[in-house]
Amino acid sequence: MLYSLVEMNRAAMAPVRLAARASRAALNSPFNPISNTDYGKSLSAMADVFESATRYYGKPEWRIDSVKINSAPVPVIPTVAWHSPWCNLVHFRKNPAALAAARDAKRLDPQPRMVIAAPLSGHYATLLRGTVEAFLPTHDVYITDWQDARMSPVWLGRFDLDDYIDHIRSMLTHVGPGAHVLGVCQPGPPVLAAISMMAEDDDPARPATMTFMGSPIDCRQSPTVPNQLAEERPLSWFEENMIHTVPAPYPGVFRRVYPGFVQLASFMNMNWSRHVDAQWKFFNHLVDGDGDNAGKHREFYDEYLSVLDLTEEFYLQTIVRVFQEHHLARGIFRYRSTRLVKPSKVRDVALMTVEGEKDDISGIGQTQAAHDLCSKLPDDMKADYIQPGVGHYGVFNGNRFRTEIAPRVTQFTKRFTMRDADEAAAERLAAINTRAA
């Protein structure tokens, strides 16, 4: 019933929201005698804040049209490189001629391929827009763009944690060998599981490196409030309180889901005073005519308030296997209930972990646990970095990410891209010498 009540409330608020929008337009009109008074500006700002807070936010656009390489703009076109009913692999394809010109200008090395595994935890992949933009100048970037479960008809069937693993492996196979994988937050365990199985199978499509950022590899380390909630509550509590049925007219009507608005409410309640303060500052920026800061607020919250639903089976399996029973960390993670996942089989996929000093979602040590699990990986193929002064979102977005984290990840991937290139060159030379002999 909760989902239906939320939709009914949204519909009931529509006339009020439209009235607020009309009031704002009237108050901002140059023909309105009070438009330039403090009273008029306050009324307009109140209408703006109300309309923004009650609006329905759909899936955002990528809004990435170009990237500067060697100070030259290179056009970028987001295209779907691989597709399933549950996910699109979006490739940020650069204009070949413009890219070639930029490379020649500084004799840049060919750009390594990077697959960003976006979280399936309530927000759209566009939440990682800043992550994509940071790596576009140096990498050929792909990202997983997951489907909103409320838009998935029930006849599509289930989508669970093992299906997520299948998707990661299929997309890496499509991109090809020697790519670099960047798992942001939630994807850490399933991405590590997928790569572990690829390593055990000696899959030629396995990546050159894997980087995990703020990921719950082992939630027993520095448990945060969300981690403690997951362990304190029985699974039945999550089934009864977090799972709801998609109502009409959505295509996924009758599908059981973990609604995005529930996840959003959970996140906002964790820092409620901060969000209230942000809205108050937004109001003051509008009154003062501070368009720059008001615009930054809109940009952030337009993205933050856009949420998607997760399938029941994916959400509940993640709660049990990742947050309650810690299957991967304890060495008991089984794919399809039969195959034991063995991270110790990873021997030639370099590993980097990144954590935030003030992360209140994935505490310090949770991501670093990947190093202990990949016990057969040589030390010179491992790297770990803790970013001072940032929380969870600062690990993959913001100024410190762009200036301090992204360059380190780029240097890490470059090191192993060059290693693979040197090995390939050595193999070609050996083949030539063999033929000559």
Phi, psi and omega in degrees: 000331185301316181300315180295322179294320178297317179294321177296319178295320179297318179294320181294329182279347185304312179298322180294320180296318178296323178295319178296320179295318179294321178297319179298317179298318180293320182289334180271354181295135178294344179274354179275121185296339181260005186299328182259009177269160178300322180296314181295319179296323179293317178297318179296319180294321177299316179296322180294314180297318180296314182296320180293322183286336185251001182288152171273126182254115177275190181292126181288160173276160180288322179055040175241103185255336182201166177220145179266124176235121185056040178068003179257132179288129177244118180300142180234134178235112175291121180231154178274112182271335182207146187217143166219169178299345185251349185198145167249136170265107184270127178253123178272084188281126180269150177299119186301317183294315180294323179292319179297320179296319179293322179295316183296327183298326181233011180053048181288148176291154175305141185286128177289150180278135177234127175254114178268117177272102181284149180291145170252079187216024174125330180253157176287162180298339180296346174300338180263023179305316179296326177295314179300312183299326181292328184261350181301321181295336187244348185226159170268103196263135170238155176213145177279125182245097189281148181281145174284122185298332180289346178261006183254110180304150183298335181291350174288344179085200186276159168217110184239189185297323178291326175295323176300315179300316178302318181295317179300315181294319179296320181290322177294324176296320179295316181292325176104169185294154174081011178283175178239130183254133177238108180262119183256112175066241190310322184295349185314299182300310181293327178292317177297322178296316181297314181291326177298317179291324176296321179293317180295325180277358185055041182293122181296343181273003182297148185285169176278324180218160172223130180238129180244132184236117178055046186256144180275062179294317177219098185287357177285343180274127178044060184300137179260179180302313177300321178297316181294321178298317181297325182278328184285329183268139174288161181301325180300327179296318179293321179296320185279329187252339186250345183257130182221165183261131179292127179271170170291153009261019181296146178302331181272023181309137181080352177286138177273126187221164166262105188294145178297327181291335175289317177297318180298317179298322179296314180297317183291325179293334178295329181226050188300315182298326179293320180290321177297317179297322179296320179293323179294318177295321178301315178302314181294323177298319179295317180296320183280352182075023180277083185295326183296308182290324176296322179293321178296321178297312180300315183300316181293310186284335173299325178278315186295326183272000176269115186229158177235165181264151175250148176293151181304312186293322179294315182296311184292322177295322178295318178301312185288307192280334182257313190262336181258314186251354171051051187302312184295315182295329181270359178075026181238015181289121180243129176276127182056029176067002184238314187268124178283126179277129186235092177300339179294348178281349178284115183236341185224018174250108184297148186236131172230139176237143180229131179227158177256138183302324186249024182294119180258012176245311174241102185293163179299132181106335182293320178279322180302337181302338179300329181294320178291324180291322179273064190290338182265002180278129181301149181300328181284000175250016179237147176212145179222141180216133174247120181275118178294145168077009180239151174266202186298310184288336177290347178289331184232008181205160177098178186296316182292327175297313183294321188266338186239321183275307183303317178299325179291318178296319179299316179296322179295312180293324180297321181300319183271343169292316178294324178297315179296322179294319179296319179295320179295319179296320179296321178294319179295319179296319178298320180295319179296316180295324179296316179295322181293325180290000000 
